[in-house]
Coordinates of C-alpha atoms in Angstrom, one line a residue:
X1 CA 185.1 -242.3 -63.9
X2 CA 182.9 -239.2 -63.8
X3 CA 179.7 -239.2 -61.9
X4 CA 177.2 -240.0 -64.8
X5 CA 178.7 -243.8 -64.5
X6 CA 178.9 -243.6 -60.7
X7 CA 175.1 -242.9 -60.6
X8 CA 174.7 -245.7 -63.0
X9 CA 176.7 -247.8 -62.1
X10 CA 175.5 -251.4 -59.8
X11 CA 178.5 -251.6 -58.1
X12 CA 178.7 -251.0 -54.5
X13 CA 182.4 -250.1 -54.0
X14 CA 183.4 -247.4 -55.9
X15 CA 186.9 -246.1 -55.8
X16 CA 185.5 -242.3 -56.4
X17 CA 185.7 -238.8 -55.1
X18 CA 181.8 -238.6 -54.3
X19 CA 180.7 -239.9 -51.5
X20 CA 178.4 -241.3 -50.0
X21 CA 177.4 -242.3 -54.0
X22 CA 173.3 -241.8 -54.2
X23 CA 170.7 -244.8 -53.8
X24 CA 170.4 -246.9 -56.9
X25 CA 166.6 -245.9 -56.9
X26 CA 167.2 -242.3 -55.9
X27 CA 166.0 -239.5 -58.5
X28 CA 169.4 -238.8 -58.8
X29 CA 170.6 -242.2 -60.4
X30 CA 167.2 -242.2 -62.4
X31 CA 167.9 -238.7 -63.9
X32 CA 171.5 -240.1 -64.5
X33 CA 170.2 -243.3 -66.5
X34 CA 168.1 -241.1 -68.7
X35 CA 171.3 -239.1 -70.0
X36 CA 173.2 -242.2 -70.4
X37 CA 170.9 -244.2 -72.4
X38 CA 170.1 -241.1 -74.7
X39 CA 174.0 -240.8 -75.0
X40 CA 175.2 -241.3 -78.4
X41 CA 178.8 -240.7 -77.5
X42 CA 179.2 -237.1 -78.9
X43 CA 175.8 -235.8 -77.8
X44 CA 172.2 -236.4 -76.5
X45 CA 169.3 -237.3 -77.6
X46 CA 165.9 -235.7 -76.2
X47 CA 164.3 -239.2 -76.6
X48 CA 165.6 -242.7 -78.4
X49 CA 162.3 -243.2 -80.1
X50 CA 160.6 -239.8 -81.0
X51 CA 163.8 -237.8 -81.0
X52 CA 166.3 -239.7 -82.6
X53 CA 168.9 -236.7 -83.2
X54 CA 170.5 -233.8 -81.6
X55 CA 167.9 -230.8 -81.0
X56 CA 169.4 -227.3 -80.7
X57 CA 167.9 -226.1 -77.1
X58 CA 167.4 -229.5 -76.0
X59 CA 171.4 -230.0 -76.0
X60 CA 172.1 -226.1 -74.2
X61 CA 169.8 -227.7 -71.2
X62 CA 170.8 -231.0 -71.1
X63 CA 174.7 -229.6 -70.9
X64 CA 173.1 -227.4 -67.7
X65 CA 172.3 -230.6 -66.3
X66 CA 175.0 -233.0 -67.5
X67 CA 177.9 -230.6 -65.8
X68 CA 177.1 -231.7 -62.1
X69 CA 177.7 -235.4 -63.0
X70 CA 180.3 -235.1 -66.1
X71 CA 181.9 -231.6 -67.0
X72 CA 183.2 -233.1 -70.1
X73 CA 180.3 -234.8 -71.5
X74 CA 178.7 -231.3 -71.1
X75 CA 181.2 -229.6 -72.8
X76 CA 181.2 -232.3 -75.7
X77 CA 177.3 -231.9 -75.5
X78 CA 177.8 -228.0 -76.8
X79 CA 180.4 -228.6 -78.9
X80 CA 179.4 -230.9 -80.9
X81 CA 176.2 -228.9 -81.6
X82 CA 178.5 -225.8 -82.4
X83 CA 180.3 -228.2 -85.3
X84 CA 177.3 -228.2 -87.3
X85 CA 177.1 -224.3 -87.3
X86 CA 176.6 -222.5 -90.3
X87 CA 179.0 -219.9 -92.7
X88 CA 176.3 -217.5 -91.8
X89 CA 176.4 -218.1 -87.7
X90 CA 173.3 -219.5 -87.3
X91 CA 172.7 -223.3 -85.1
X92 CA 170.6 -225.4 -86.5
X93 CA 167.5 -226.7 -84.8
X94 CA 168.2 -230.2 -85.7
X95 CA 172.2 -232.0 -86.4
X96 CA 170.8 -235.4 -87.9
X97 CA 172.6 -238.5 -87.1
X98 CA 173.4 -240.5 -90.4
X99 CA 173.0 -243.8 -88.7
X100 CA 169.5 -243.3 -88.0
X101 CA 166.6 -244.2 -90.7
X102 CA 165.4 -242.0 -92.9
X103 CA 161.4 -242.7 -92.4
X104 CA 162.5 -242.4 -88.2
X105 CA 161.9 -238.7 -87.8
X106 CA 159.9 -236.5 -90.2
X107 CA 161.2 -233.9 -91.9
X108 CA 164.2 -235.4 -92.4
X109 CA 167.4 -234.4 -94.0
X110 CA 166.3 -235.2 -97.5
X111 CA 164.0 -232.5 -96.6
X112 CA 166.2 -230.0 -95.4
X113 CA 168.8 -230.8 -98.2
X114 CA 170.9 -228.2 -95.6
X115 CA 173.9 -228.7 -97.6
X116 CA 172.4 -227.6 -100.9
X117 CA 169.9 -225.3 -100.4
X118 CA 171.9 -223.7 -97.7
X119 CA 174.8 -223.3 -99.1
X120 CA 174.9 -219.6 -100.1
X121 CA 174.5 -219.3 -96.4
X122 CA 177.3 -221.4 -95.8
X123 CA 175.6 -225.0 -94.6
X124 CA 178.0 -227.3 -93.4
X125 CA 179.1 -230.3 -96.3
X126 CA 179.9 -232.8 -93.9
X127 CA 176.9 -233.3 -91.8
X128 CA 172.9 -232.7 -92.4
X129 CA 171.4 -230.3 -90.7
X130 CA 168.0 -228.6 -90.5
X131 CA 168.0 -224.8 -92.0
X132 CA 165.8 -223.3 -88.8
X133 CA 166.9 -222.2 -85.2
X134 CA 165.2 -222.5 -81.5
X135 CA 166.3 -219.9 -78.9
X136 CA 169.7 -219.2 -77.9
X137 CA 170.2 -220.8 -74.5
X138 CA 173.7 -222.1 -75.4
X139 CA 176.0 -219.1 -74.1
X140 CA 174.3 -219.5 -71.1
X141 CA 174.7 -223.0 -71.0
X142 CA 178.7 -222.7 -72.0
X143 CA 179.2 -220.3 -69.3
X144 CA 177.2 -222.6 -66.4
X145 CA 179.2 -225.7 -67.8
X146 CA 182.5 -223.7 -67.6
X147 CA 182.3 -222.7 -63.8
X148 CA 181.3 -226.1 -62.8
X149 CA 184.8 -227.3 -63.3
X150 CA 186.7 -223.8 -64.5
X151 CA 190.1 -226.1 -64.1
X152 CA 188.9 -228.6 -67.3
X153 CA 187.3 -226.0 -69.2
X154 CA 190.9 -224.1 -68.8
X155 CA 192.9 -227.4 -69.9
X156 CA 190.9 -228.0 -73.0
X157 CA 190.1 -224.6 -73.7
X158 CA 186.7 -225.1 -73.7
X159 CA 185.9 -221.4 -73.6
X160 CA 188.5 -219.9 -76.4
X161 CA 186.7 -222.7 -79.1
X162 CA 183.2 -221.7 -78.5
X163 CA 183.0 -218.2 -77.5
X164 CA 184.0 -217.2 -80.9
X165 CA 181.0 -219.8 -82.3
X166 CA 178.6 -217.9 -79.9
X167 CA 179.4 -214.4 -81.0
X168 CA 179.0 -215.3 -84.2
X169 CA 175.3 -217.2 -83.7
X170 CA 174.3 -213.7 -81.7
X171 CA 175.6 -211.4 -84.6
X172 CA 173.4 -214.1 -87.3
X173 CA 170.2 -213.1 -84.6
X174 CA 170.8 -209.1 -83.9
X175 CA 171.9 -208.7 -87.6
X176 CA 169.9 -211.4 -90.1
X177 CA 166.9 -211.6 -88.1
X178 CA 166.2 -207.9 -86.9
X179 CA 163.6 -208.4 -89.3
X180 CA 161.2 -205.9 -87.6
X181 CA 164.2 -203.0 -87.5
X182 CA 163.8 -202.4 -83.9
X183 CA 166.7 -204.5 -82.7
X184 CA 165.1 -208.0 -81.2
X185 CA 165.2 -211.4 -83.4
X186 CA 162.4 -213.0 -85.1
X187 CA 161.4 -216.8 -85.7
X188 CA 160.3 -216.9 -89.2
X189 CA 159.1 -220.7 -88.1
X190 CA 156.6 -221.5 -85.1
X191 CA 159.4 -224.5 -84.7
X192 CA 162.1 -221.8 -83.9
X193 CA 160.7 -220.6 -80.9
X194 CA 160.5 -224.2 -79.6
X195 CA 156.8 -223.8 -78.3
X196 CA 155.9 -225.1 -81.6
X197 CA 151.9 -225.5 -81.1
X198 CA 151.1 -222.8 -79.1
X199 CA 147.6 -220.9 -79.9
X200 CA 150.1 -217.5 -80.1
X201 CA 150.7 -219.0 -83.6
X202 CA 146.8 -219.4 -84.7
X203 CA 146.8 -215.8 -85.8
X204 CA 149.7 -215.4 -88.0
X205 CA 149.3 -219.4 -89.3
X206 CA 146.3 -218.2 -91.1
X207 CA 148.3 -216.6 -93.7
X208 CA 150.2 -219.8 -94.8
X209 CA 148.3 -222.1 -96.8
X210 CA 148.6 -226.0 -95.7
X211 CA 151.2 -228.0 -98.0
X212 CA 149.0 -231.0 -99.3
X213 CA 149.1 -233.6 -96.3
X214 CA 149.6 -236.7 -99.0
X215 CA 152.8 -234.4 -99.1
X216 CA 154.5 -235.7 -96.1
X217 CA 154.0 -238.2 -93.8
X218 CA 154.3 -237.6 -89.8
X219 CA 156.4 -240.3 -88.1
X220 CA 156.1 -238.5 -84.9
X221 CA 152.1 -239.9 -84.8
X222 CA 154.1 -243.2 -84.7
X223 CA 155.1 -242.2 -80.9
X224 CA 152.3 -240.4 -79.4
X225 CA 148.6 -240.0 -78.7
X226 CA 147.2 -237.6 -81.7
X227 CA 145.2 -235.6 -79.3
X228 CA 148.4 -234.6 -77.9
X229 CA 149.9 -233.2 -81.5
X230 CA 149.5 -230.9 -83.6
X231 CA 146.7 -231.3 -85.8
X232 CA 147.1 -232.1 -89.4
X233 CA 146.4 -228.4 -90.6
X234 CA 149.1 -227.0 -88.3
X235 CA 151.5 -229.6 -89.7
X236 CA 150.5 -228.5 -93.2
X237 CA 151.5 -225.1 -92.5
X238 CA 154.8 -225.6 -90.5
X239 CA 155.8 -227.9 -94.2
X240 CA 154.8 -224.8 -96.5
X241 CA 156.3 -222.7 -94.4
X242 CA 159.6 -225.1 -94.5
X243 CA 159.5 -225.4 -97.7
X244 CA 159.0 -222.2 -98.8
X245 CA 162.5 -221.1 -96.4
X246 CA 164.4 -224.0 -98.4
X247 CA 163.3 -223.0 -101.8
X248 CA 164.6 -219.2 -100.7
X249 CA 167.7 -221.3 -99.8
X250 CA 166.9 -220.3 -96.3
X251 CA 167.5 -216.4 -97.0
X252 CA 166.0 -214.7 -94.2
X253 CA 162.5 -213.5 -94.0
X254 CA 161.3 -216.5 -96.0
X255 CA 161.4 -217.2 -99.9
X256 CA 161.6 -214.5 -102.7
X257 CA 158.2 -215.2 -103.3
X258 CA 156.5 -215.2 -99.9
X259 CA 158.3 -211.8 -100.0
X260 CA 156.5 -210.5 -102.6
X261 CA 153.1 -211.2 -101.3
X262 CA 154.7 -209.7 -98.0
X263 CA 153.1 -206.5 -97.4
X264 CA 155.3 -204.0 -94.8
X265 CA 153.1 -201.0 -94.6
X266 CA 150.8 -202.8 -92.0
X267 CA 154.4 -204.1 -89.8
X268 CA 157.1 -201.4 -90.4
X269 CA 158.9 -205.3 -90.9
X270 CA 162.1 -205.3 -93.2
X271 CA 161.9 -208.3 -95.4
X272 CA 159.5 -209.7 -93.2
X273 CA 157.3 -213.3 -95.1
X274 CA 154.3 -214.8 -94.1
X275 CA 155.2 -216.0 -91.2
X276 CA 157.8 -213.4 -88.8
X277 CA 157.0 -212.8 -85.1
X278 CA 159.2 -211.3 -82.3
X279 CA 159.2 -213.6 -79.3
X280 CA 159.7 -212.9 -75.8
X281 CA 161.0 -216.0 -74.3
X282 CA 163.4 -216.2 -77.8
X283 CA 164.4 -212.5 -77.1
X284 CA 164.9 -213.3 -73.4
X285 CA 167.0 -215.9 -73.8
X286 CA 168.7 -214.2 -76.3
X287 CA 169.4 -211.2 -73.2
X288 CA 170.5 -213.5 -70.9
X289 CA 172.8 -214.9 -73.3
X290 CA 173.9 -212.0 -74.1
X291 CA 175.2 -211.6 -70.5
X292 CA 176.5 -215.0 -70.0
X293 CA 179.0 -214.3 -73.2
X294 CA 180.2 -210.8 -71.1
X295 CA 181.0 -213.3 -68.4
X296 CA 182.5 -215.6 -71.0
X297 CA 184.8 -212.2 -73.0
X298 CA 186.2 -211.3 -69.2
X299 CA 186.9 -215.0 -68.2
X300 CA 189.0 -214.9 -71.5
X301 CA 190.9 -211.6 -70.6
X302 CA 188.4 -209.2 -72.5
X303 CA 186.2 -206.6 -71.2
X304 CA 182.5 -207.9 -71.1
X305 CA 181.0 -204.1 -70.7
X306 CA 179.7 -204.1 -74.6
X307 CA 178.0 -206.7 -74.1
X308 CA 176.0 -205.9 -70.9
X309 CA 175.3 -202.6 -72.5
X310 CA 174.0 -204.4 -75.6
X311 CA 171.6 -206.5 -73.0
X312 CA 170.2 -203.7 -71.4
X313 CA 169.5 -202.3 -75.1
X314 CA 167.6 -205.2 -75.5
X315 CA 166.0 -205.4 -72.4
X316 CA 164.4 -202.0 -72.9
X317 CA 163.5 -202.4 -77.1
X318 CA 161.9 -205.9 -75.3
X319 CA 160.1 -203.6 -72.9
X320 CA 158.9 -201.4 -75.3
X321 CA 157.9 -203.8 -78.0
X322 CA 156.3 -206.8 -76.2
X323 CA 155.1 -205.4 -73.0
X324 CA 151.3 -205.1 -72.2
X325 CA 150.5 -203.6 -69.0
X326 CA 146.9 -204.6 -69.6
X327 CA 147.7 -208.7 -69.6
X328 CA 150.1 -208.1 -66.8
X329 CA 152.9 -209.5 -69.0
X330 CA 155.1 -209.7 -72.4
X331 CA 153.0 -210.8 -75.9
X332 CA 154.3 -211.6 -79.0
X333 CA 154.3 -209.1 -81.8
X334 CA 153.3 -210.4 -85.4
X335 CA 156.0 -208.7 -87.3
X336 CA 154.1 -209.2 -90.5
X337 CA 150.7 -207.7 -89.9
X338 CA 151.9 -205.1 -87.1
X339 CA 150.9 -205.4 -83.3
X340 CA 151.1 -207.3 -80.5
X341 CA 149.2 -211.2 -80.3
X342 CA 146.5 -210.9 -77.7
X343 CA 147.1 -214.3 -76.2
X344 CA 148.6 -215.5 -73.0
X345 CA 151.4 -218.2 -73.3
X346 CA 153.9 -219.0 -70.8
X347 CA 156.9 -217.3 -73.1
X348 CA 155.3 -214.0 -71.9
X349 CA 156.3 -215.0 -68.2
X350 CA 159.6 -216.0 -69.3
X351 CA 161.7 -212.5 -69.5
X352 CA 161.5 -212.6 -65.5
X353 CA 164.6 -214.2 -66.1
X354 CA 166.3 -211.1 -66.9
X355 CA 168.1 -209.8 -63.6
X356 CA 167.9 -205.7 -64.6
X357 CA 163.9 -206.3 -65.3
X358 CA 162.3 -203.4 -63.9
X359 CA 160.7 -204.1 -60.0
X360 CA 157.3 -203.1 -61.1
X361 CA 157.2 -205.4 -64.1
X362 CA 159.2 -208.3 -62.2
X363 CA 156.3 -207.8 -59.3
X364 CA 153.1 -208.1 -62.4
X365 CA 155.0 -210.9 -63.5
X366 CA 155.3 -212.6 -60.6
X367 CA 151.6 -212.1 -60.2
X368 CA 150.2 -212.9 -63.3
X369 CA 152.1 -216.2 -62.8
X370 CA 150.2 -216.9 -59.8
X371 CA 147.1 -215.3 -60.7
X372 CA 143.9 -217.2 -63.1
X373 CA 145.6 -217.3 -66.2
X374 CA 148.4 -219.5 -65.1
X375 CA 147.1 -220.9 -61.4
X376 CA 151.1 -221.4 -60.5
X377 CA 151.1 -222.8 -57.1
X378 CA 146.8 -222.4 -56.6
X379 CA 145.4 -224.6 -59.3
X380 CA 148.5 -225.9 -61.1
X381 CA 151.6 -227.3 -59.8
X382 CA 153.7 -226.2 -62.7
X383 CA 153.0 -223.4 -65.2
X384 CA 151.0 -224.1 -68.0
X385 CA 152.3 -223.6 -71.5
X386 CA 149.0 -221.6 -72.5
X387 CA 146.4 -219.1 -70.6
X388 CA 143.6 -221.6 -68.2
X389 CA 141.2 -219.1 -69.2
X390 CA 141.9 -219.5 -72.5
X391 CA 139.6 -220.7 -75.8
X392 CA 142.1 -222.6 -77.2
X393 CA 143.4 -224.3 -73.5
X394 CA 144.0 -228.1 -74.1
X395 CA 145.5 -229.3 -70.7
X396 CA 147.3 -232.7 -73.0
X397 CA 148.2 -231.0 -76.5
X398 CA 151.5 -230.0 -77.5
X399 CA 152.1 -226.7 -76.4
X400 CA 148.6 -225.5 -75.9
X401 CA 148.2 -226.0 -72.3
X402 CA 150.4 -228.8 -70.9
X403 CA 153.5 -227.6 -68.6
X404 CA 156.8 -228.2 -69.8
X405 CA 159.7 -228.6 -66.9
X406 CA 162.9 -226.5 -69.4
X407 CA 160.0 -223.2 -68.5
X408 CA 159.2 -224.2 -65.2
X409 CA 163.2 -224.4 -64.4
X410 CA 163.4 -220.8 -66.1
X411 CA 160.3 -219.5 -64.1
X412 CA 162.3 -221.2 -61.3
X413 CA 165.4 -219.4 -61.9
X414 CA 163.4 -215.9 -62.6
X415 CA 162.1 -216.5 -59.2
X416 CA 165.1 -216.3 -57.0
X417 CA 166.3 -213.9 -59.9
X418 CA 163.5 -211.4 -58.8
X419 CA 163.9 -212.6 -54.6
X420 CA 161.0 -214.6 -54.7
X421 CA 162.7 -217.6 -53.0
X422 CA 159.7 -219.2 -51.3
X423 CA 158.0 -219.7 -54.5
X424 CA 160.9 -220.7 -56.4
X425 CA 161.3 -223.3 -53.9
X426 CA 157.5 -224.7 -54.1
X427 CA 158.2 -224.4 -57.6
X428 CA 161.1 -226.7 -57.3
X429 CA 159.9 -229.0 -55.2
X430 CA 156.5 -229.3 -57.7
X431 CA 159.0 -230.0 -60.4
X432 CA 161.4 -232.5 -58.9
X433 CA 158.2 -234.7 -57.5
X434 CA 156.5 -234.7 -61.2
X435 CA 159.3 -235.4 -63.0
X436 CA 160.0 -238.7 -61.0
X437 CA 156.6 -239.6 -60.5
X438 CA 156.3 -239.2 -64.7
X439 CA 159.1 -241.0 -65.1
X440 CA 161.1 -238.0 -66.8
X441 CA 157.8 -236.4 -68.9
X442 CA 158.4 -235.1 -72.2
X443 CA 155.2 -232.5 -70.5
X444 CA 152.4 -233.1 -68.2
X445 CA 149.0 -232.1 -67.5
X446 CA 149.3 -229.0 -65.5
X447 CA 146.3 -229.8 -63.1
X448 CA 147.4 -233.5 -62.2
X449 CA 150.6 -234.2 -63.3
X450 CA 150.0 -237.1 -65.6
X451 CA 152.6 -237.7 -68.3
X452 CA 151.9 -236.9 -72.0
X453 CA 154.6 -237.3 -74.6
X454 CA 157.2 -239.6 -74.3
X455 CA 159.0 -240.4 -71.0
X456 CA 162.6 -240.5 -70.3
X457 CA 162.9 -236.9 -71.9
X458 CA 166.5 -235.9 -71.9
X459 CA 166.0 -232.5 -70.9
X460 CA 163.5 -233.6 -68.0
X461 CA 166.3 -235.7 -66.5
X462 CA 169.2 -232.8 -67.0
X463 CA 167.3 -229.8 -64.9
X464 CA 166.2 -232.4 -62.5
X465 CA 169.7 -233.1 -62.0
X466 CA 170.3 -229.3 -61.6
X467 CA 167.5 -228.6 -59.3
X468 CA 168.6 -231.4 -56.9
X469 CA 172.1 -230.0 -57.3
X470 CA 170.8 -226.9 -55.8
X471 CA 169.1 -228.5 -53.1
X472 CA 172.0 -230.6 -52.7
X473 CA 174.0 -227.2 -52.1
X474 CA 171.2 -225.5 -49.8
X475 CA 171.4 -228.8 -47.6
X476 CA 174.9 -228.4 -47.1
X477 CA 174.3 -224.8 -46.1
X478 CA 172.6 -225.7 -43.2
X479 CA 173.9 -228.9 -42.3
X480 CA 170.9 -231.0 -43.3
X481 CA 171.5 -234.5 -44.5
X482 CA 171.3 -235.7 -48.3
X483 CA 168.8 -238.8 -49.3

């Protein structure tokens, strides 16, 4: 029996290797039900009724927190994902369930048609997949899941099957999406970065006309609020620009068409369509990644020193590109019309992840965090997704001001990257006491906490489960006593 069932479980006498098991009302057993109800049996959803499929990043955290209570399921959780990887290396945003109604999730596969229209760039044929990405947080999930139990990752070779997968998914972003030539990846989709509403996409949105909205029909209305979605014009836009991909049969840069009207002088961008923007929490993740899979290449017998030199690359082209000393932190640069986006969202904040940042700009990071724009700590609990100060700050839409817990656990682990362990730990503690009190928010107001979205998130539940694991471990360090 591995520990997800324990937690879950009503009996009181458990024949198992944990002990004392945790309360039945603890936050650990109410993290734990969340992941076992949005089980499917070969992965996880982020929510049964809004979510009804796997999602790309959702699955790389939920493995972070599934491998404290079942190694295995975390492992399946990955590799199942990296089974509906394309010829080309890319990982699909979305791996649709068959089982699941059409008219449940909008757009659907009959939308993507993945296995058509993507296959030049070598779409799976047995499963239906979306033809976008969202960042690459799955080598460093793989490595995290590996050294929680090194001696089952080693029996089923766990490692040897997907660090080959994960080279190949880095190659598709260093190579296929270098669409600005200076060596970082762009989203060619506000979906791909995964902070799909955020005002940083206002600017270059403007360029896409809306697809009629009698075109398509938004199921995701059927599960929450509208004031908390994206409007019905940014909708419009994220279909053309969808569309237009598929019709290019999801060659990169967008469709022969939008390439045409593309105009480089302005960008310096290679192949670059109407929508192409270099992101830093995408690129960060990609970094840290990056050095996760050299931990991964000397676990396996290899030498991992290409690919930290290939980080640090990164890290400074990231510097170089995205860096503005007067906003105290990274923007995102429109590759398209050439220049950096002079708004404030939380994926500036997020490179303090990277451990070989430079002290000065860990430090303005760390402060600008703190400071107005975010309140981390003064006026908010957790960092909001979008600048306070900002025109466009909604504290309940999607992405344009609510806090999201899969940044605060990266800000988190930036934190104690960067020595800042007092404030990592209010920032833990902040996130562990919302994300019970919301019952497992999808996101939450950043002033008072309140839940928006759906509840009983997947990936809310898994980093819970992760930072409790880590209090869990700094308990033991000084003989303190569990709840």
């Amino acid at each position: 029996m591995d520990r997800t069932a324990q937690l879950t479980a009503r009996r009181a006498d458990r024949d198992i290797a944990y002990d004392p098991p945790p309360a039945a009302d603890s936050p650990h057993a109410g993290a734990a039900r969340v992941l076992e109800q949005n089980w499917t049996g070969t992965s996880t959803v982020p929510s049964r009724g809004l979510y009804p499929h796997q999602w790309s990043w959702d699955s790389a955290f939920i493995a972070i927190g599934l491998r404290h209570i079942s190694p295995l399921r975390a492992q399946t959780e990955l590799e199942t994902l990296l089974d509906a990887q394309w010829g080309d290396g890319r990982v699909p945003h979305i791996v649709f369930n068959p089982s699941v109604p059409l008219d449940a999730y909008f757009p659907s596969p009959d939308f993507w048609r993945s296995s058509t229209a993507g296959r030049a760039a070598g779409a799976p044929r047995t499963v239906q997949t979306s033809g976008i990405v969202q960042p690459p947080v799955h080598a460093l999930a793989a490595w995290l899941v590996h050294r929680a139990d090194p001696g089952l990752s080693r029996a089923r070779g766990f490692l040897t099957r997907v660090y080959p997968r994960l080279a190949a998914w880095h190659r598709y972003l260093l190579h296929r999406r270098d669409l600005g030539g200076a060596g970082l990846a762009s989203v060619v989709h506000p979906w791909e970065q995964g902070m799909d509403n955020s005002p940083c996409w206002d600017a270059p949105l403007r360029r896409v006309p809306p697809a009629p909205t009698r075109s398509f029909r938004r199921a995701d209305l059927d599960h929450g609020a509208a004031e908390d979605r994206p409007t019905d014009l940014d909708y419009g836009r994220y279909v053309r620009l969808a569309t237009d991909y598929r019709d290019g049969g999801y060659a990169d840069g967008g469709s022969a068409e939008a390439a045409r009207r593309a105009s480089f002088e302005g960008g310096g961008g290679r192949r670059a369509g109407l929508f192409a923007v270099e992101d830093p929490a995408f690129n960060a993740l990609l970094i840290a990644s990056e050095h996760a899979l050299a931990g991964i290449a000397q676990e396996l017998g290899a030498t991992g020193t290409a690919r930290h030199a290939r980080a640090e690359r990164l890290t400074v082209a990231l510097i170089d590109r995205m860096w503005d000393p007067a906003s105290g932190m990274f923007l995102c640069h429109d590759v398209r019309a050439g220049g950096l986006i002079p708004e404030r969202g939380v994926s500036g904040l997020i490179p303090l992840l990277l451990p070989t940042l430079p002290r000065d700009i860990a430090a303005t990071l760390v402060g600008t965090a703190h400071g107005p724009h975010f309140g981390l700590g003064r006026t908010t609990r957790l960092a909001p997704s979008y600048d306070l100060l900002g025109e466009a700050f909604d504290p309940h839409r999607y992405w344009r001001g609510p806090a999201w817990f899969n940044t605060g656990w990266l800000l988190e682990r930036g934190l104690r990257t960067h020595g800042e362990r007092d404030r990592a730990e209010a920032l833990r503690e902040a996130m562990l006491d919302l994300a019970v009190a919301s019952d497992f928010a999808e996101y939450v107001d950043p002033y008072t906490g309140k839940a928006c979205g759906t509840t009983r998130f997947s990936w809310t539940a898994a980093l819970a489960l992760d930072l409790l694991h880590d209090f869990e471990e700094l308990m033991d360090s000084k003989g303190g006593n569990r709840e």
